[in-house]
mmCIF file with all atom_site columns, C-alpha atoms in Angstrom:
data_model
loop_
_atom_site.group_PDB
_atom_site.id
_atom_site.type_symbol
_atom_site.label_atom_id
_atom_site.label_alt_id
_atom_site.label_comp_id
_atom_site.label_asym_id
_atom_site.label_entity_id
_atom_site.label_seq_id
_atom_site.pdbx_PDB_ins_code
_atom_site.Cartn_x
_atom_site.Cartn_y
_atom_site.Cartn_z
_atom_site.occupancy
_atom_site.B_iso_or_equiv
_atom_site.pdbx_formal_charge
_atom_site.auth_seq_id
_atom_site.auth_comp_id
_atom_site.auth_asym_id
_atom_site.auth_atom_id
_atom_site.pdbx_PDB_model_num
ATOM 1   C CA . GLY A 1 1   ? 0.036   0.037  0.023   1.00 83.00 ? 52  GLY A CA 1
ATOM 2   C CA . GLN A 1 2   ? 0.869   3.672  0.017   1.00 87.00 ? 53  GLN A CA 1
ATOM 3   C CA . SER A 1 3   ? 1.515   5.928  2.971   1.00 93.00 ? 54  SER A CA 1
ATOM 4   C CA . LEU A 1 4   ? 2.324   9.573  3.421   1.00 96.00 ? 55  LEU A CA 1
ATOM 5   C CA . GLU A 1 5   ? 3.217   11.406 6.558   1.00 97.00 ? 56  GLU A CA 1
ATOM 6   C CA . GLN A 1 6   ? 3.073   15.121 6.950   1.00 98.00 ? 57  GLN A CA 1
ATOM 7   C CA . PRO A 1 7   ? 2.512   17.368 10.059  1.00 98.00 ? 58  PRO A CA 1
ATOM 8   C CA . SER A 1 8   ? -1.129  18.057 10.823  1.00 97.00 ? 59  SER A CA 1
ATOM 9   C CA . GLU A 1 9   ? -0.655  21.662 11.644  1.00 98.00 ? 60  GLU A CA 1
ATOM 10  C CA . VAL A 1 10  ? 2.061   24.400 11.481  1.00 98.00 ? 61  VAL A CA 1
ATOM 11  C CA . THR A 1 11  ? 1.974   28.054 12.700  1.00 98.00 ? 62  THR A CA 1
ATOM 12  C CA . ALA A 1 12  ? 4.205   30.828 11.590  1.00 97.00 ? 63  ALA A CA 1
ATOM 13  C CA . VAL A 1 13  ? 4.177   34.611 11.482  1.00 97.00 ? 64  VAL A CA 1
ATOM 14  C CA . GLU A 1 14  ? 3.827   36.843 8.462   1.00 98.00 ? 65  GLU A CA 1
ATOM 15  C CA . GLY A 1 15  ? 7.118   37.384 6.677   1.00 98.00 ? 66  GLY A CA 1
ATOM 16  C CA . ALA A 1 16  ? 8.708   34.246 8.010   1.00 98.00 ? 67  ALA A CA 1
ATOM 17  C CA . ILE A 1 17  ? 9.758   31.071 6.212   1.00 98.00 ? 68  ILE A CA 1
ATOM 18  C CA . VAL A 1 18  ? 8.106   27.721 6.838   1.00 98.00 ? 69  VAL A CA 1
ATOM 19  C CA . GLN A 1 19  ? 8.955   24.201 5.733   1.00 98.00 ? 70  GLN A CA 1
ATOM 20  C CA . ILE A 1 20  ? 6.368   21.415 5.437   1.00 98.00 ? 71  ILE A CA 1
ATOM 21  C CA . ASN A 1 21  ? 7.825   17.978 5.320   1.00 98.00 ? 72  ASN A CA 1
ATOM 22  C CA . CYS A 1 22  ? 6.437   14.890 3.656   1.00 98.00 ? 73  CYS A CA 1
ATOM 23  C CA . THR A 1 23  ? 7.697   11.305 3.925   1.00 98.00 ? 74  THR A CA 1
ATOM 24  C CA . TYR A 1 24  ? 6.222   8.609  1.843   1.00 97.00 ? 75  TYR A CA 1
ATOM 25  C CA . GLN A 1 25  ? 6.249   4.823  1.330   1.00 95.00 ? 76  GLN A CA 1
ATOM 26  C CA . THR A 1 26  ? 5.156   3.699  -2.105  1.00 92.00 ? 77  THR A CA 1
ATOM 27  C CA . SER A 1 27  ? 5.895   1.267  -4.808  1.00 91.00 ? 78  SER A CA 1
ATOM 28  C CA . GLY A 1 28  ? 6.080   2.411  -8.431  1.00 93.00 ? 79  GLY A CA 1
ATOM 29  C CA . PHE A 1 29  ? 6.984   6.034  -7.401  1.00 95.00 ? 80  PHE A CA 1
ATOM 30  C CA . TYR A 1 30  ? 6.815   8.559  -10.210 1.00 94.00 ? 81  TYR A CA 1
ATOM 31  C CA . GLY A 1 31  ? 6.852   11.932 -8.532  1.00 95.00 ? 82  GLY A CA 1
ATOM 32  C CA . LEU A 1 32  ? 5.690   14.139 -5.638  1.00 96.00 ? 83  LEU A CA 1
ATOM 33  C CA . SER A 1 33  ? 3.163   17.051 -6.012  1.00 96.00 ? 84  SER A CA 1
ATOM 34  C CA . TRP A 1 34  ? 2.065   19.727 -3.632  1.00 97.00 ? 85  TRP A CA 1
ATOM 35  C CA . TYR A 1 35  ? -1.364  21.336 -3.597  1.00 97.00 ? 86  TYR A CA 1
ATOM 36  C CA . GLN A 1 36  ? -2.815  24.218 -1.662  1.00 98.00 ? 87  GLN A CA 1
ATOM 37  C CA . GLN A 1 37  ? -6.472  24.208 -0.507  1.00 98.00 ? 88  GLN A CA 1
ATOM 38  C CA . HIS A 1 38  ? -8.244  27.144 1.198   1.00 97.00 ? 89  HIS A CA 1
ATOM 39  C CA . ASP A 1 39  ? -11.251 26.290 3.421   1.00 95.00 ? 90  ASP A CA 1
ATOM 40  C CA . GLY A 1 40  ? -14.221 25.713 1.084   1.00 92.00 ? 91  GLY A CA 1
ATOM 41  C CA . GLY A 1 41  ? -12.061 25.800 -2.005  1.00 94.00 ? 92  GLY A CA 1
ATOM 42  C CA . ALA A 1 42  ? -10.616 23.351 -4.498  1.00 95.00 ? 93  ALA A CA 1
ATOM 43  C CA . PRO A 1 43  ? -7.039  22.217 -4.368  1.00 97.00 ? 94  PRO A CA 1
ATOM 44  C CA . THR A 1 44  ? -4.669  24.228 -6.607  1.00 96.00 ? 95  THR A CA 1
ATOM 45  C CA . PHE A 1 45  ? -1.457  22.898 -7.934  1.00 95.00 ? 96  PHE A CA 1
ATOM 46  C CA . LEU A 1 46  ? 1.795   24.368 -6.559  1.00 96.00 ? 97  LEU A CA 1
ATOM 47  C CA . SER A 1 47  ? 4.693   22.105 -7.704  1.00 95.00 ? 98  SER A CA 1
ATOM 48  C CA . TYR A 1 48  ? 5.793   18.616 -8.942  1.00 94.00 ? 99  TYR A CA 1
ATOM 49  C CA . ASN A 1 49  ? 9.112   16.962 -8.400  1.00 96.00 ? 100 ASN A CA 1
ATOM 50  C CA . ALA A 1 50  ? 10.085  13.813 -10.364 1.00 94.00 ? 101 ALA A CA 1
ATOM 51  C CA . LEU A 1 51  ? 13.816  14.075 -9.815  1.00 95.00 ? 102 LEU A CA 1
ATOM 52  C CA . ASP A 1 52  ? 15.931  14.787 -6.814  1.00 97.00 ? 103 ASP A CA 1
ATOM 53  C CA . GLY A 1 53  ? 16.535  18.407 -6.095  1.00 97.00 ? 104 GLY A CA 1
ATOM 54  C CA . LEU A 1 54  ? 14.943  21.760 -5.584  1.00 97.00 ? 105 LEU A CA 1
ATOM 55  C CA . GLU A 1 55  ? 12.302  23.400 -7.762  1.00 94.00 ? 106 GLU A CA 1
ATOM 56  C CA . GLU A 1 56  ? 11.600  27.048 -7.276  1.00 94.00 ? 107 GLU A CA 1
ATOM 57  C CA . THR A 1 57  ? 8.439   28.951 -8.295  1.00 90.00 ? 108 THR A CA 1
ATOM 58  C CA . GLY A 1 58  ? 8.329   32.419 -6.832  1.00 93.00 ? 109 GLY A CA 1
ATOM 59  C CA . ARG A 1 59  ? 7.959   32.355 -3.054  1.00 96.00 ? 110 ARG A CA 1
ATOM 60  C CA . PHE A 1 60  ? 7.379   28.631 -3.097  1.00 97.00 ? 111 PHE A CA 1
ATOM 61  C CA . SER A 1 61  ? 10.052  25.847 -3.459  1.00 97.00 ? 112 SER A CA 1
ATOM 62  C CA . SER A 1 62  ? 9.742   22.117 -3.359  1.00 98.00 ? 113 SER A CA 1
ATOM 63  C CA . PHE A 1 63  ? 12.427  19.590 -2.741  1.00 98.00 ? 114 PHE A CA 1
ATOM 64  C CA . LEU A 1 64  ? 12.604  15.809 -3.330  1.00 98.00 ? 115 LEU A CA 1
ATOM 65  C CA . SER A 1 65  ? 14.988  13.067 -2.268  1.00 98.00 ? 116 SER A CA 1
ATOM 66  C CA . ARG A 1 66  ? 13.985  9.821  -3.815  1.00 97.00 ? 117 ARG A CA 1
ATOM 67  C CA . SER A 1 67  ? 16.608  7.814  -1.908  1.00 96.00 ? 118 SER A CA 1
ATOM 68  C CA . ASP A 1 68  ? 15.216  9.092  1.380   1.00 97.00 ? 119 ASP A CA 1
ATOM 69  C CA . SER A 1 69  ? 11.478  9.001  0.204   1.00 97.00 ? 120 SER A CA 1
ATOM 70  C CA . TYR A 1 70  ? 11.267  12.476 1.535   1.00 97.00 ? 121 TYR A CA 1
ATOM 71  C CA . GLY A 1 71  ? 10.235  15.855 0.219   1.00 98.00 ? 122 GLY A CA 1
ATOM 72  C CA . TYR A 1 72  ? 9.313   19.311 1.531   1.00 98.00 ? 123 TYR A CA 1
ATOM 73  C CA . LEU A 1 73  ? 7.544   22.483 0.579   1.00 98.00 ? 124 LEU A CA 1
ATOM 74  C CA . LEU A 1 74  ? 9.312   25.773 1.504   1.00 98.00 ? 125 LEU A CA 1
ATOM 75  C CA . LEU A 1 75  ? 7.218   28.909 1.704   1.00 98.00 ? 126 LEU A CA 1
ATOM 76  C CA . GLN A 1 76  ? 9.067   32.186 1.976   1.00 97.00 ? 127 GLN A CA 1
ATOM 77  C CA . GLU A 1 77  ? 7.943   35.703 2.870   1.00 98.00 ? 128 GLU A CA 1
ATOM 78  C CA . LEU A 1 78  ? 4.694   34.282 4.385   1.00 98.00 ? 129 LEU A CA 1
ATOM 79  C CA . GLN A 1 79  ? 1.525   36.227 3.782   1.00 98.00 ? 130 GLN A CA 1
ATOM 80  C CA . MET A 1 80  ? -1.825  36.027 5.484   1.00 98.00 ? 131 MET A CA 1
ATOM 81  C CA . LYS A 1 81  ? -3.350  34.621 2.291   1.00 97.00 ? 132 LYS A CA 1
ATOM 82  C CA . ASP A 1 82  ? -1.051  31.564 2.594   1.00 98.00 ? 133 ASP A CA 1
ATOM 83  C CA . SER A 1 83  ? -3.118  30.384 5.449   1.00 98.00 ? 134 SER A CA 1
ATOM 84  C CA . ALA A 1 84  ? -4.518  27.171 4.029   1.00 98.00 ? 135 ALA A CA 1
ATOM 85  C CA . SER A 1 85  ? -4.107  23.377 3.994   1.00 98.00 ? 136 SER A CA 1
ATOM 86  C CA . TYR A 1 86  ? -1.188  21.995 2.019   1.00 98.00 ? 137 TYR A CA 1
ATOM 87  C CA . PHE A 1 87  ? -1.198  18.467 0.659   1.00 98.00 ? 138 PHE A CA 1
ATOM 88  C CA . CYS A 1 88  ? 1.666   16.387 -0.584  1.00 97.00 ? 139 CYS A CA 1
ATOM 89  C CA . ALA A 1 89  ? 0.576   13.721 -3.132  1.00 97.00 ? 140 ALA A CA 1
ATOM 90  C CA . VAL A 1 90  ? 2.553   10.842 -4.723  1.00 96.00 ? 141 VAL A CA 1
ATOM 91  C CA . ARG A 1 91  ? 2.074   9.830  -8.264  1.00 94.00 ? 142 ARG A CA 1
ATOM 92  C CA . TYR A 1 92  ? 2.669   6.083  -8.572  1.00 93.00 ? 143 TYR A CA 1
ATOM 93  C CA . ASN A 1 93  ? 2.315   3.412  -11.211 1.00 89.00 ? 144 ASN A CA 1
ATOM 94  C CA . PHE A 1 94  ? 2.212   6.262  -13.661 1.00 84.00 ? 145 PHE A CA 1
ATOM 95  C CA . ASN A 1 95  ? -1.493  7.171  -13.401 1.00 87.00 ? 146 ASN A CA 1
ATOM 96  C CA . LYS A 1 96  ? -2.481  6.673  -9.723  1.00 92.00 ? 147 LYS A CA 1
ATOM 97  C CA . PHE A 1 97  ? -2.312  9.283  -6.979  1.00 93.00 ? 148 PHE A CA 1
ATOM 98  C CA . TYR A 1 98  ? -2.261  9.176  -3.188  1.00 96.00 ? 149 TYR A CA 1
ATOM 99  C CA . PHE A 1 99  ? -2.737  12.319 -1.136  1.00 96.00 ? 150 PHE A CA 1
ATOM 100 C CA . GLY A 1 100 ? -1.594  12.911 2.409   1.00 94.00 ? 151 GLY A CA 1
ATOM 101 C CA . SER A 1 101 ? -4.021  14.128 5.140   1.00 96.00 ? 152 SER A CA 1
ATOM 102 C CA . GLY A 1 102 ? -2.788  17.597 4.733   1.00 97.00 ? 153 GLY A CA 1
ATOM 103 C CA . THR A 1 103 ? -0.969  20.257 6.836   1.00 98.00 ? 154 THR A CA 1
ATOM 104 C CA . LYS A 1 104 ? -2.969  23.210 8.067   1.00 98.00 ? 155 LYS A CA 1
ATOM 105 C CA . LEU A 1 105 ? -0.781  26.343 7.964   1.00 98.00 ? 156 LEU A CA 1
ATOM 106 C CA . ASN A 1 106 ? -1.819  29.227 10.231  1.00 98.00 ? 157 ASN A CA 1
ATOM 107 C CA . VAL A 1 107 ? -0.158  32.505 9.373   1.00 98.00 ? 158 VAL A CA 1
ATOM 108 C CA . LYS A 1 108 ? -0.384  35.053 12.221  1.00 97.00 ? 159 LYS A CA 1
ATOM 109 C CA . PRO A 1 109 ? 0.323   38.827 11.909  1.00 95.00 ? 160 PRO A CA 1
ATOM 110 C CA . GLU B 2 1   ? -9.675  29.294 -21.302 1.00 60.00 ? 215 GLU B CA 1
ATOM 111 C CA . THR B 2 2   ? -12.532 27.602 -19.486 1.00 72.00 ? 216 THR B CA 1
ATOM 112 C CA . GLY B 2 3   ? -11.727 26.017 -16.129 1.00 92.00 ? 217 GLY B CA 1
ATOM 113 C CA . VAL B 2 4   ? -13.011 22.759 -14.703 1.00 96.00 ? 218 VAL B CA 1
ATOM 114 C CA . THR B 2 5   ? -16.670 22.858 -13.847 1.00 97.00 ? 219 THR B CA 1
ATOM 115 C CA . GLN B 2 6   ? -18.788 20.342 -11.818 1.00 98.00 ? 220 GLN B CA 1
ATOM 116 C CA . SER B 2 7   ? -22.495 19.823 -11.258 1.00 97.00 ? 221 SER B CA 1
ATOM 117 C CA . PRO B 2 8   ? -24.418 19.838 -9.197  1.00 97.00 ? 222 PRO B CA 1
ATOM 118 C CA . THR B 2 9   ? -22.858 21.865 -6.419  1.00 97.00 ? 223 THR B CA 1
ATOM 119 C CA . HIS B 2 10  ? -24.797 20.094 -3.623  1.00 97.00 ? 224 HIS B CA 1
ATOM 120 C CA . LEU B 2 11  ? -26.797 16.920 -3.541  1.00 97.00 ? 225 LEU B CA 1
ATOM 121 C CA . ILE B 2 12  ? -28.766 15.083 -0.926  1.00 98.00 ? 226 ILE B CA 1
ATOM 122 C CA . LYS B 2 13  ? -29.599 11.395 -1.365  1.00 98.00 ? 227 LYS B CA 1
ATOM 123 C CA . THR B 2 14  ? -30.769 8.568  0.856   1.00 98.00 ? 228 THR B CA 1
ATOM 124 C CA . ARG B 2 15  ? -29.053 5.280  1.536   1.00 98.00 ? 229 ARG B CA 1
ATOM 125 C CA . GLY B 2 16  ? -29.415 2.715  -1.262  1.00 98.00 ? 230 GLY B CA 1
ATOM 126 C CA . GLN B 2 17  ? -30.039 5.314  -3.924  1.00 98.00 ? 231 GLN B CA 1
ATOM 127 C CA . GLN B 2 18  ? -27.798 5.955  -7.029  1.00 98.00 ? 232 GLN B CA 1
ATOM 128 C CA . VAL B 2 19  ? -26.156 9.264  -7.965  1.00 98.00 ? 233 VAL B CA 1
ATOM 129 C CA . THR B 2 20  ? -24.454 10.710 -11.101 1.00 98.00 ? 234 THR B CA 1
ATOM 130 C CA . LEU B 2 21  ? -21.971 13.632 -10.810 1.00 98.00 ? 235 LEU B CA 1
ATOM 131 C CA . ARG B 2 22  ? -20.726 15.508 -13.794 1.00 98.00 ? 236 ARG B CA 1
ATOM 132 C CA . CYS B 2 23  ? -17.442 17.207 -14.742 1.00 98.00 ? 237 CYS B CA 1
ATOM 133 C CA . SER B 2 24  ? -16.386 19.296 -17.683 1.00 97.00 ? 238 SER B CA 1
ATOM 134 C CA . SER B 2 25  ? -12.601 19.324 -18.120 1.00 94.00 ? 239 SER B CA 1
ATOM 135 C CA . GLN B 2 26  ? -10.498 22.396 -18.783 1.00 92.00 ? 240 GLN B CA 1
ATOM 136 C CA . SER B 2 27  ? -10.244 23.322 -22.456 1.00 89.00 ? 241 SER B CA 1
ATOM 137 C CA . GLY B 2 28  ? -7.701  21.148 -24.207 1.00 87.00 ? 242 GLY B CA 1
ATOM 138 C CA . HIS B 2 29  ? -7.344  18.533 -21.439 1.00 92.00 ? 243 HIS B CA 1
ATOM 139 C CA . ASN B 2 30  ? -8.075  14.896 -22.368 1.00 93.00 ? 244 ASN B CA 1
ATOM 140 C CA . THR B 2 31  ? -7.689  13.353 -18.861 1.00 94.00 ? 245 THR B CA 1
ATOM 141 C CA . VAL B 2 32  ? -10.111 13.487 -15.948 1.00 96.00 ? 246 VAL B CA 1
ATOM 142 C CA . SER B 2 33  ? -9.497  12.103 -12.448 1.00 96.00 ? 247 SER B CA 1
ATOM 143 C CA . TRP B 2 34  ? -12.108 11.751 -9.712  1.00 98.00 ? 248 TRP B CA 1
ATOM 144 C CA . TYR B 2 35  ? -11.403 12.034 -6.016  1.00 98.00 ? 249 TYR B CA 1
ATOM 145 C CA . GLN B 2 36  ? -13.430 11.694 -2.757  1.00 98.00 ? 250 GLN B CA 1
ATOM 146 C CA . GLN B 2 37  ? -12.577 14.122 0.010   1.00 98.00 ? 251 GLN B CA 1
ATOM 147 C CA . ALA B 2 38  ? -13.991 13.539 3.528   1.00 96.00 ? 252 ALA B CA 1
ATOM 148 C CA . LEU B 2 39  ? -14.043 16.496 5.881   1.00 93.00 ? 253 LEU B CA 1
ATOM 149 C CA . GLY B 2 40  ? -10.570 17.209 7.260   1.00 92.00 ? 254 GLY B CA 1
ATOM 150 C CA . GLN B 2 41  ? -8.902  14.626 5.028   1.00 95.00 ? 255 GLN B CA 1
ATOM 151 C CA . GLY B 2 42  ? -6.982  14.670 1.776   1.00 96.00 ? 256 GLY B CA 1
ATOM 152 C CA . PRO B 2 43  ? -8.514  13.781 -1.514  1.00 97.00 ? 257 PRO B CA 1
ATOM 153 C CA . GLN B 2 44  ? -8.640  9.999  -2.135  1.00 97.00 ? 258 GLN B CA 1
ATOM 154 C CA . PHE B 2 45  ? -8.178  8.883  -5.763  1.00 97.00 ? 259 PHE B CA 1
ATOM 155 C CA . ILE B 2 46  ? -11.148 6.984  -7.178  1.00 98.00 ? 260 ILE B CA 1
ATOM 156 C CA . PHE B 2 47  ? -10.096 6.557  -10.905 1.00 96.00 ? 261 PHE B CA 1
ATOM 157 C CA . GLN B 2 48  ? -8.832  8.332  -13.988 1.00 95.00 ? 262 GLN B CA 1
ATOM 158 C CA . TYR B 2 49  ? -10.228 8.475  -17.492 1.00 95.00 ? 263 TYR B CA 1
ATOM 159 C CA . TYR B 2 50  ? -7.996  9.010  -20.527 1.00 93.00 ? 264 TYR B CA 1
ATOM 160 C CA . ARG B 2 51  ? -9.497  9.244  -24.018 1.00 90.00 ? 265 ARG B CA 1
ATOM 161 C CA . GLU B 2 52  ? -12.750 7.609  -22.867 1.00 93.00 ? 266 GLU B CA 1
ATOM 162 C CA . GLU B 2 53  ? -11.077 4.613  -21.174 1.00 94.00 ? 267 GLU B CA 1
ATOM 163 C CA . GLU B 2 54  ? -10.472 3.964  -17.432 1.00 94.00 ? 268 GLU B CA 1
ATOM 164 C CA . ASN B 2 55  ? -6.747  4.497  -17.041 1.00 88.00 ? 269 ASN B CA 1
ATOM 165 C CA . GLY B 2 56  ? -6.113  3.831  -13.392 1.00 91.00 ? 270 GLY B CA 1
ATOM 166 C CA . ARG B 2 57  ? -8.228  2.997  -10.222 1.00 94.00 ? 271 ARG B CA 1
ATOM 167 C CA . GLY B 2 58  ? -7.804  3.530  -6.565  1.00 94.00 ? 272 GLY B CA 1
ATOM 168 C CA . ASN B 2 59  ? -9.170  1.369  -3.770  1.00 94.00 ? 273 ASN B CA 1
ATOM 169 C CA . PHE B 2 60  ? -12.863 1.943  -4.362  1.00 97.00 ? 274 PHE B CA 1
ATOM 170 C CA . PRO B 2 61  ? -15.504 -0.777 -4.854  1.00 97.00 ? 275 PRO B CA 1
ATOM 171 C CA . PRO B 2 62  ? -17.103 -1.491 -8.261  1.00 97.00 ? 276 PRO B CA 1
ATOM 172 C CA . ARG B 2 63  ? -20.233 0.435  -7.273  1.00 98.00 ? 277 ARG B CA 1
ATOM 173 C CA . PHE B 2 64  ? -18.137 3.493  -8.077  1.00 98.00 ? 278 PHE B CA 1
ATOM 174 C CA . SER B 2 65  ? -18.009 3.730  -11.903 1.00 97.00 ? 279 SER B CA 1
ATOM 175 C CA . GLY B 2 66  ? -17.471 6.347  -14.500 1.00 97.00 ? 280 GLY B CA 1
ATOM 176 C CA . LEU B 2 67  ? -17.614 7.433  -18.124 1.00 97.00 ? 281 LEU B CA 1
ATOM 177 C CA . GLN B 2 68  ? -15.746 9.849  -20.283 1.00 97.00 ? 282 GLN B CA 1
ATOM 178 C CA . PHE B 2 69  ? -17.320 11.276 -23.396 1.00 96.00 ? 283 PHE B CA 1
ATOM 179 C CA . PRO B 2 70  ? -15.747 12.283 -26.694 1.00 94.00 ? 284 PRO B CA 1
ATOM 180 C CA . ASN B 2 71  ? -15.541 15.886 -25.575 1.00 93.00 ? 285 ASN B CA 1
ATOM 181 C CA . TYR B 2 72  ? -13.566 14.681 -22.549 1.00 93.00 ? 286 TYR B CA 1
ATOM 182 C CA . SER B 2 73  ? -16.277 15.540 -20.024 1.00 96.00 ? 287 SER B CA 1
ATOM 183 C CA . SER B 2 74  ? -16.882 12.835 -17.505 1.00 97.00 ? 288 SER B CA 1
ATOM 184 C CA . GLU B 2 75  ? -19.464 11.336 -15.095 1.00 98.00 ? 289 GLU B CA 1
ATOM 185 C CA . LEU B 2 76  ? -18.977 9.596  -11.751 1.00 98.00 ? 290 LEU B CA 1
ATOM 186 C CA . ASN B 2 77  ? -21.752 7.170  -10.864 1.00 98.00 ? 291 ASN B CA 1
ATOM 187 C CA . VAL B 2 78  ? -22.202 5.697  -7.412  1.00 98.00 ? 292 VAL B CA 1
ATOM 188 C CA . ASN B 2 79  ? -24.670 2.868  -6.826  1.00 98.00 ? 293 ASN B CA 1
ATOM 189 C CA . ALA B 2 80  ? -26.190 1.640  -3.533  1.00 98.00 ? 294 ALA B CA 1
ATOM 190 C CA . LEU B 2 81  ? -25.190 4.735  -1.589  1.00 98.00 ? 295 LEU B CA 1
ATOM 191 C CA . GLU B 2 82  ? -23.910 4.267  1.897   1.00 98.00 ? 296 GLU B CA 1
ATOM 192 C CA . LEU B 2 83  ? -23.734 6.807  4.678   1.00 98.00 ? 297 LEU B CA 1
ATOM 193 C CA . ASP B 2 84  ? -19.947 6.853  4.431   1.00 97.00 ? 298 ASP B CA 1
ATOM 194 C CA . ASP B 2 85  ? -20.207 8.043  0.791   1.00 98.00 ? 299 ASP B CA 1
ATOM 195 C CA . SER B 2 86  ? -21.041 11.504 2.204   1.00 98.00 ? 300 SER B CA 1
ATOM 196 C CA . ALA B 2 87  ? -18.117 13.657 1.090   1.00 98.00 ? 301 ALA B CA 1
ATOM 197 C CA . LEU B 2 88  ? -16.889 16.271 -1.307  1.00 98.00 ? 302 LEU B CA 1
ATOM 198 C CA . TYR B 2 89  ? -16.300 14.811 -4.766  1.00 98.00 ? 303 TYR B CA 1
ATOM 199 C CA . LEU B 2 90  ? -13.649 16.505 -6.895  1.00 98.00 ? 304 LEU B CA 1
ATOM 200 C CA . CYS B 2 91  ? -12.733 16.061 -10.413 1.00 97.00 ? 305 CYS B CA 1
ATOM 201 C CA . ALA B 2 92  ? -9.420  17.161 -11.822 1.00 96.00 ? 306 ALA B CA 1
ATOM 202 C CA . SER B 2 93  ? -8.329  17.519 -15.445 1.00 95.00 ? 307 SER B CA 1
ATOM 203 C CA . SER B 2 94  ? -4.904  17.205 -16.937 1.00 93.00 ? 308 SER B CA 1
ATOM 204 C CA . LEU B 2 95  ? -3.087  16.493 -20.208 1.00 89.00 ? 309 LEU B CA 1
ATOM 205 C CA . ASP B 2 96  ? -2.233  13.105 -21.779 1.00 79.00 ? 310 ASP B CA 1
ATOM 206 C CA . GLY B 2 97  ? -2.788  10.652 -18.968 1.00 74.00 ? 311 GLY B CA 1
ATOM 207 C CA . GLY B 2 98  ? -0.916  10.642 -15.753 1.00 69.00 ? 312 GLY B CA 1
ATOM 208 C CA . GLY B 2 99  ? -1.154  14.143 -14.488 1.00 74.00 ? 313 GLY B CA 1
ATOM 209 C CA . ASN B 2 100 ? 1.801   16.002 -13.039 1.00 83.00 ? 314 ASN B CA 1
ATOM 210 C CA . GLU B 2 101 ? -0.298  19.087 -12.800 1.00 91.00 ? 315 GLU B CA 1
ATOM 211 C CA . GLN B 2 102 ? -3.984  18.587 -12.155 1.00 94.00 ? 316 GLN B CA 1
ATOM 212 C CA . PHE B 2 103 ? -6.606  21.388 -12.299 1.00 95.00 ? 317 PHE B CA 1
ATOM 213 C CA . PHE B 2 104 ? -9.445  20.780 -9.774  1.00 97.00 ? 318 PHE B CA 1
ATOM 214 C CA . GLY B 2 105 ? -13.033 21.715 -10.155 1.00 97.00 ? 319 GLY B CA 1
ATOM 215 C CA . PRO B 2 106 ? -14.995 23.212 -7.205  1.00 96.00 ? 320 PRO B CA 1
ATOM 216 C CA . GLY B 2 107 ? -16.476 19.881 -6.227  1.00 97.00 ? 321 GLY B CA 1
ATOM 217 C CA . THR B 2 108 ? -19.884 18.378 -5.583  1.00 98.00 ? 322 THR B CA 1
ATOM 218 C CA . ARG B 2 109 ? -20.920 18.084 -1.917  1.00 98.00 ? 323 ARG B CA 1
ATOM 219 C CA . LEU B 2 110 ? -22.892 14.733 -1.562  1.00 98.00 ? 324 LEU B CA 1
ATOM 220 C CA . THR B 2 111 ? -24.856 14.074 1.633   1.00 98.00 ? 325 THR B CA 1
ATOM 221 C CA . VAL B 2 112 ? -26.233 10.594 2.138   1.00 98.00 ? 326 VAL B CA 1
ATOM 222 C CA . LEU B 2 113 ? -29.029 10.325 4.732   1.00 97.00 ? 327 LEU B CA 1
#
């Protein structure tokens, strides 16, 4: 089976940097995605890593280590609007997906 | 460019009934995936359709079935509804099978009484 672990909740202040970790166990691993979901909204795509290393997109960066079955999402210059749930999701066996339970990020002024 | 749309927004059914949910994929996308999201949980993958064929399936029983049409829109059918089927049902579209980047619709909130 598949399993993903990520922290259930993280709190940080506006302007700070926060890292959300994700460890996974899966067979047929293809890649790791990150999605953001505001309360009552739909998940929106943030990033995808298939190879080891860091991918940067504006204030958000995502990292993957396939040998450690580990990834993280880094959010810089936190803004109040970043308060949301963040999900890591593995893509496995090419066309199957498994989402974690999500990390609720609370950004405080 | 039209985004992913889903209908209906909300639905109330009773146990044992059948339900059909609909999804229109984003313009140009030929792949649709369906997810079930219980309150406070992450989306759970139900299945994916690519060019009108089921392309991959998660751990859901056969009473969850689907269709994809030539215009790439899709339906999710659930038979013999159970109370635990109450959830937000999300569809997501992407390009060419797989789906590194999936675009989600707003979801259908299903309540089973």
